[in-house]
Short mmCIF file of C-alpha atoms in Angstrom, two decimals:
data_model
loop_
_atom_site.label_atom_id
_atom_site.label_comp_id
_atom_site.label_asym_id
_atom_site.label_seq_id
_atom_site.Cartn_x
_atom_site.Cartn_y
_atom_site.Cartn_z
CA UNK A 200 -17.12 -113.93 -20.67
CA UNK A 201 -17.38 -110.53 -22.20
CA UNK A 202 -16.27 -110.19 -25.76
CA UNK A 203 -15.94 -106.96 -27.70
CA UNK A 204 -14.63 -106.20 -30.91
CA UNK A 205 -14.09 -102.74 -32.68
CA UNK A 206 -13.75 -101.74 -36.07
CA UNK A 207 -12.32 -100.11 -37.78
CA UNK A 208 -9.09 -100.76 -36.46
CA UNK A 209 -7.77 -97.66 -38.41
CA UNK A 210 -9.27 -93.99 -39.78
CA UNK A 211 -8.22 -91.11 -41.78
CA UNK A 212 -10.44 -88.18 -41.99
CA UNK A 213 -10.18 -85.05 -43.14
CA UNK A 214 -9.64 -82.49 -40.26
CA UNK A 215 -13.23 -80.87 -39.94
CA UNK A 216 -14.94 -83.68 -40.91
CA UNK A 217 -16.74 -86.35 -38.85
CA UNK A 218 -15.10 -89.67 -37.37
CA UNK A 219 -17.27 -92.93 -36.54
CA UNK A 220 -15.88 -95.66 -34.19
CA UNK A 221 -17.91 -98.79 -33.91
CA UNK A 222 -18.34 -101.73 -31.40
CA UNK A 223 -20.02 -104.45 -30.64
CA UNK A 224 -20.38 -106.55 -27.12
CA UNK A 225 -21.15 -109.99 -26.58
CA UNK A 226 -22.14 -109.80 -22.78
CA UNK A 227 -25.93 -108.84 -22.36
CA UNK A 228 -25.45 -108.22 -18.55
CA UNK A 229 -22.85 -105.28 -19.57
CA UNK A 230 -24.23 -101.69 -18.40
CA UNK A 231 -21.50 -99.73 -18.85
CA UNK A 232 -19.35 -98.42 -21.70
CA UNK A 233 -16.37 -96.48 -21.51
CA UNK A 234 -14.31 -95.07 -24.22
CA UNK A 235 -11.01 -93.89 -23.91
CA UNK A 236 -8.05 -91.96 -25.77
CA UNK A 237 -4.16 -93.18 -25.81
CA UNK A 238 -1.96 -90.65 -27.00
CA UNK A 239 1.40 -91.73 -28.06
CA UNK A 240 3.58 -93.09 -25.08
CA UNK A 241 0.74 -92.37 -22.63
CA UNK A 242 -2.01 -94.50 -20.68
CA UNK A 243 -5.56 -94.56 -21.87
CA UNK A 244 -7.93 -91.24 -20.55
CA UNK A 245 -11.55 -91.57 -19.97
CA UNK A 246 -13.21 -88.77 -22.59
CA UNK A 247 -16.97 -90.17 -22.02
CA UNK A 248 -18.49 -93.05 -21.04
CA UNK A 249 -22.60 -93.94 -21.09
CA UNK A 250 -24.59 -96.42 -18.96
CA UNK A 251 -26.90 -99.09 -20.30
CA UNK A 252 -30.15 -96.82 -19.18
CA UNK A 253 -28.97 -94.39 -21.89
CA UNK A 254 -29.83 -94.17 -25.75
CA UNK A 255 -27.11 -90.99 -26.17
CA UNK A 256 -24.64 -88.71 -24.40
CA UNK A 257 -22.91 -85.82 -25.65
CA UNK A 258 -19.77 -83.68 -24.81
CA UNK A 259 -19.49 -80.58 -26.74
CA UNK A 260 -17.89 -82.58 -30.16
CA UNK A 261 -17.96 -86.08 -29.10
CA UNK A 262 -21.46 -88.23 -28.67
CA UNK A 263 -21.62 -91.94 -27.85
CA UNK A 264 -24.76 -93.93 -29.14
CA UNK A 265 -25.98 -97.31 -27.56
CA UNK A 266 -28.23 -99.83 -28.91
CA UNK A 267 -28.39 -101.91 -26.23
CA UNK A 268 -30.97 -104.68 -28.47
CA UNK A 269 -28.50 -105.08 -30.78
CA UNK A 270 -25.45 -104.72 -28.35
CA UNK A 271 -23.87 -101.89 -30.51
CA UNK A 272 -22.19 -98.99 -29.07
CA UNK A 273 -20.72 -96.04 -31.17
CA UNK A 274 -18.26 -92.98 -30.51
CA UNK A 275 -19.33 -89.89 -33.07
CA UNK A 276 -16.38 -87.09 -33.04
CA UNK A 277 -17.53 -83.81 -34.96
CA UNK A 278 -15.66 -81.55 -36.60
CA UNK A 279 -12.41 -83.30 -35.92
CA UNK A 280 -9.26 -81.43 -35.13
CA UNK A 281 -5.18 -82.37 -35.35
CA UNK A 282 -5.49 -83.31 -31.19
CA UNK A 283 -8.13 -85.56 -31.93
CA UNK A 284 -5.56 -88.08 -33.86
CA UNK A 285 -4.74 -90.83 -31.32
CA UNK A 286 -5.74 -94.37 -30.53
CA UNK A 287 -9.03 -94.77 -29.17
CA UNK A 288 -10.80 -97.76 -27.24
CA UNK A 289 -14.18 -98.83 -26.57
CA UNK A 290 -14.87 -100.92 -23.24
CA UNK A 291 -17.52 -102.32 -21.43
CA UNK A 292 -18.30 -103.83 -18.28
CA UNK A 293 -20.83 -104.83 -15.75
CA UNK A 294 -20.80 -102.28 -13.28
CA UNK A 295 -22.48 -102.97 -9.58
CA UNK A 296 -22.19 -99.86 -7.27
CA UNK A 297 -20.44 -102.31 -4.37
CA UNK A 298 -17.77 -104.06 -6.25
CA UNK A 299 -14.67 -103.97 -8.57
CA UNK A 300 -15.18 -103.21 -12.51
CA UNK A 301 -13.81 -105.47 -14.81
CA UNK A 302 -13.94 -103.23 -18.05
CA UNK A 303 -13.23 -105.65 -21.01
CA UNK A 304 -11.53 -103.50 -24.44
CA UNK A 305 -11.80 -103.29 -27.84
CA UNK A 306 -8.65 -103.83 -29.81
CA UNK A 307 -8.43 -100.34 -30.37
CA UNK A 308 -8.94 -97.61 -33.43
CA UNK A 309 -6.02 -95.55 -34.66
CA UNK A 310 -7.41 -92.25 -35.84
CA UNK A 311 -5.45 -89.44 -38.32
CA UNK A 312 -6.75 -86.62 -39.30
CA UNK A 313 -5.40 -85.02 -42.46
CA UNK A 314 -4.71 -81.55 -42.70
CA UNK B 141 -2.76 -84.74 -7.26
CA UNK B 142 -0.09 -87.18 -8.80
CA UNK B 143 -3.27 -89.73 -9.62
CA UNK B 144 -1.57 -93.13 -10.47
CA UNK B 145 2.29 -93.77 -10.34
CA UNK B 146 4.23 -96.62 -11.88
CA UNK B 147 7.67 -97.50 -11.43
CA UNK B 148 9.85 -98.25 -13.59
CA UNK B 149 8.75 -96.79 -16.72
CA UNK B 150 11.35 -98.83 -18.85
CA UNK B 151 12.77 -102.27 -17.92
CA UNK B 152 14.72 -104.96 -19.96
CA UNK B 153 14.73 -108.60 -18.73
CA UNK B 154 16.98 -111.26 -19.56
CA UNK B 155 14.61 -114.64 -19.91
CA UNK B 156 14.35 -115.98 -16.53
CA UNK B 157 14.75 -113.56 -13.86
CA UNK B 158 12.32 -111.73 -11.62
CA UNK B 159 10.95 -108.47 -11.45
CA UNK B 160 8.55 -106.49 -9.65
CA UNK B 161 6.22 -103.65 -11.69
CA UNK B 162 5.15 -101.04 -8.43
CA UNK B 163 1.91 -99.28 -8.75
CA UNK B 164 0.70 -96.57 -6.53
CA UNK B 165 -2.99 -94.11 -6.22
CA UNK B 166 -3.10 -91.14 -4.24
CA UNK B 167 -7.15 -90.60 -4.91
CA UNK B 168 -8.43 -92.92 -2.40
CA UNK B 169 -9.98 -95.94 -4.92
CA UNK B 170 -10.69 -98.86 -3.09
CA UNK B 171 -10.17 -100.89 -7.13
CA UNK B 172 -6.69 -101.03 -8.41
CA UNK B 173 -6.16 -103.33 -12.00
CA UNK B 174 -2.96 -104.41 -13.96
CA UNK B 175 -3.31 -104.49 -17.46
CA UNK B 176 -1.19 -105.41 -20.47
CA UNK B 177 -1.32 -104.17 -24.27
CA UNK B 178 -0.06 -105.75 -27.09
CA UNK B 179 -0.03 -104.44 -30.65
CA UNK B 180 -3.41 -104.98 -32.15
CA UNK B 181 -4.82 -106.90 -29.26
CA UNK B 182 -6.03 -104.22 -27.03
CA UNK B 183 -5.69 -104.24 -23.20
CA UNK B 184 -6.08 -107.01 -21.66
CA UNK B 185 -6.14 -107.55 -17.65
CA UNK B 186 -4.06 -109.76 -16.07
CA UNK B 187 -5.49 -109.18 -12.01
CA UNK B 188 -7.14 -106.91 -10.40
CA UNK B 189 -8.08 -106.12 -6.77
CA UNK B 190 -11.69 -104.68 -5.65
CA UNK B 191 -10.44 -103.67 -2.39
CA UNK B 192 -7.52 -104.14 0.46
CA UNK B 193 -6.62 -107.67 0.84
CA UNK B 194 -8.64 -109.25 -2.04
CA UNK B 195 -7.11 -110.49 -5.52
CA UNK B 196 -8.53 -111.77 -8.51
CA UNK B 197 -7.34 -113.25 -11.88
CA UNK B 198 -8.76 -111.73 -14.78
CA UNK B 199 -8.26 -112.39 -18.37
CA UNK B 200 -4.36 -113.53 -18.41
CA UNK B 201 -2.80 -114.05 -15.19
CA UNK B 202 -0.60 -116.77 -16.27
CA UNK B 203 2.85 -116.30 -15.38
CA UNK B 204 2.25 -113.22 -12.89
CA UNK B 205 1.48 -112.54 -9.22
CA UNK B 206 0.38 -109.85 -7.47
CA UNK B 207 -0.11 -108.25 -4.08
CA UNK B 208 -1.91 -105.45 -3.19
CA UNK B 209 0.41 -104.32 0.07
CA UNK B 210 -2.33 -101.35 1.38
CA UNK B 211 -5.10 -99.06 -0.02
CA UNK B 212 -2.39 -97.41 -2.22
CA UNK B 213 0.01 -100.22 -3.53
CA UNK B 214 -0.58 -102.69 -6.05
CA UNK B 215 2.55 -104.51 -7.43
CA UNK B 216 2.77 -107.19 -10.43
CA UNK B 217 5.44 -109.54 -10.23
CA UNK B 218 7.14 -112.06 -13.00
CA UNK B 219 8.85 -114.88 -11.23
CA UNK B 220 10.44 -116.41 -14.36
CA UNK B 221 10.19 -113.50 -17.35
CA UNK B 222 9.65 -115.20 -20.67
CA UNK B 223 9.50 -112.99 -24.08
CA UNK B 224 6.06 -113.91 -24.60
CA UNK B 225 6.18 -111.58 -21.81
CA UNK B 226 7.05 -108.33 -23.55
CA UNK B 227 4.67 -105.48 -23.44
CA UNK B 228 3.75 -102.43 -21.91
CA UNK B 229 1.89 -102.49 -18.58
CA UNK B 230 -0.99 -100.50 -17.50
CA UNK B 231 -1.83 -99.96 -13.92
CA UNK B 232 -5.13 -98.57 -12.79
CA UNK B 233 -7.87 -97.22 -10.02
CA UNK B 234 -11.16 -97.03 -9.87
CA UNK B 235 -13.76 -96.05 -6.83
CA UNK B 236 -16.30 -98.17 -5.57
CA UNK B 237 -19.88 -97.49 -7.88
CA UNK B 238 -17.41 -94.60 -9.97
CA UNK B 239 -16.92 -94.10 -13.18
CA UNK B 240 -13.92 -95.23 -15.24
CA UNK B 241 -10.51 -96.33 -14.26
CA UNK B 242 -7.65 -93.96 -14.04
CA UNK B 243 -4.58 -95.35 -15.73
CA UNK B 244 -1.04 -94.99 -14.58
CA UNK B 245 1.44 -93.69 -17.97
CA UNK B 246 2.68 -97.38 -18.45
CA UNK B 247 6.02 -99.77 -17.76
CA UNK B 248 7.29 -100.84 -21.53
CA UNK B 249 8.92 -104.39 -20.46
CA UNK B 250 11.20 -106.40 -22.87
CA UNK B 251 12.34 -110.12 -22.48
CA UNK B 252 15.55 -110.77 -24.42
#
């Protein structure tokens, strides 16, 4: 089955700089790749996701990158802010338009950002 | 919209009895998953259903059963809890060909 592993499993930045979030997938039938944000004592929130016929995708400060030869996928956050500090997850599933998802996740990323 | 509701939100178990973990979606997803986290291990799903009356194990469904009772509901259940069993519980939705899953705020379960 699907395997993915994500590194590194914690970051400190310094607010206004950049933060990179790596992962890798084992599964070359996967086509889609979430990535989601846990804040403290909540569930997990979709914040962009990017399907395997995609190099890049964008949302004002965050950008997720996909090499699907390789089987690496990457979240970029720019000109990171206090709210961005939270846990964050990469995912990835096969995804067929009639059936159920079964989105296999990273172990997770704890991101700080320092004042 | 409420999105996806789970009840309790805190539960303590003495090793050995039963409990039930309720889920409910108001946004009309034919998908509904159950999902556990554990300190560095990610989230991990236990069953999900891809629509009304069908159930499926997924990574961990040891020690667990489920039923999905209509469109809305999908419950967990531990028969006999064990503290292996400890950890918080995510249920989600998803539609048919959609994007992500929506995820329900979490039950935090301990097994004493």
């Amino acid at each position: 089955g699907e395997n993915v592993e994500q590194h590194p499993s914690t970051l400190s930045v310094q607010e206004g700089d950049s933060a990179v979030i790596k992962c890798t997938y084992s599964d070359s039938a996967s086509n889609y790749f979430p990535w989601y944000k846990q804040e403290l004592g909540k569930g997990p929130q979709l914040i962009i996701d990017i399907r395997s016929n995609v190099g890049e995708k964008k949302d004002q400060r965050i950008a997720v990158t996909l090499n699907k030869t390789a089987k690496h996928f990457s979240l970029h956050i720019t000109e990171t802010q206090p709210e961005d500090s939270a846990v964050y997850f990469c995912a990835a599933a096969r995804k067929a338009d009639s059936s159920a998802s079964k989105i296999i996740f990273g172990s997770g990323t704890r991101l700080s950002i320092r004042p | 919209n409420a999105g996806v509701t789970q009840t309790p939100k805190f539960q303590v178990l003495k090793t050995g009895q039963s409990m039930t973990l309720q889920c409910a979606q108001d946004m009309n997803h034919n998908s509904m998953y159950w999902y556990r986290q554990d300190p560095g291990m990610g989230l991990r799903l236990i069953y999900y259903s891809a629509s009304e009356g069908t159930t499926d194990k997924g990574e961990v469904p040891n020690g667990y059963n489920v039923s999905r009772l209509n469109k809305r509901e999908f419950s967990l259940r531990l028969e006999s809890a064990a503290p292996s069993q400890t950890s918080v519980y995510f249920c989600a939705s998803s539609s048919r060909g959609g994007g992500g899953y929506t995820f329900g705020s979490g039950t935090r379960l301990t097994v004493v």
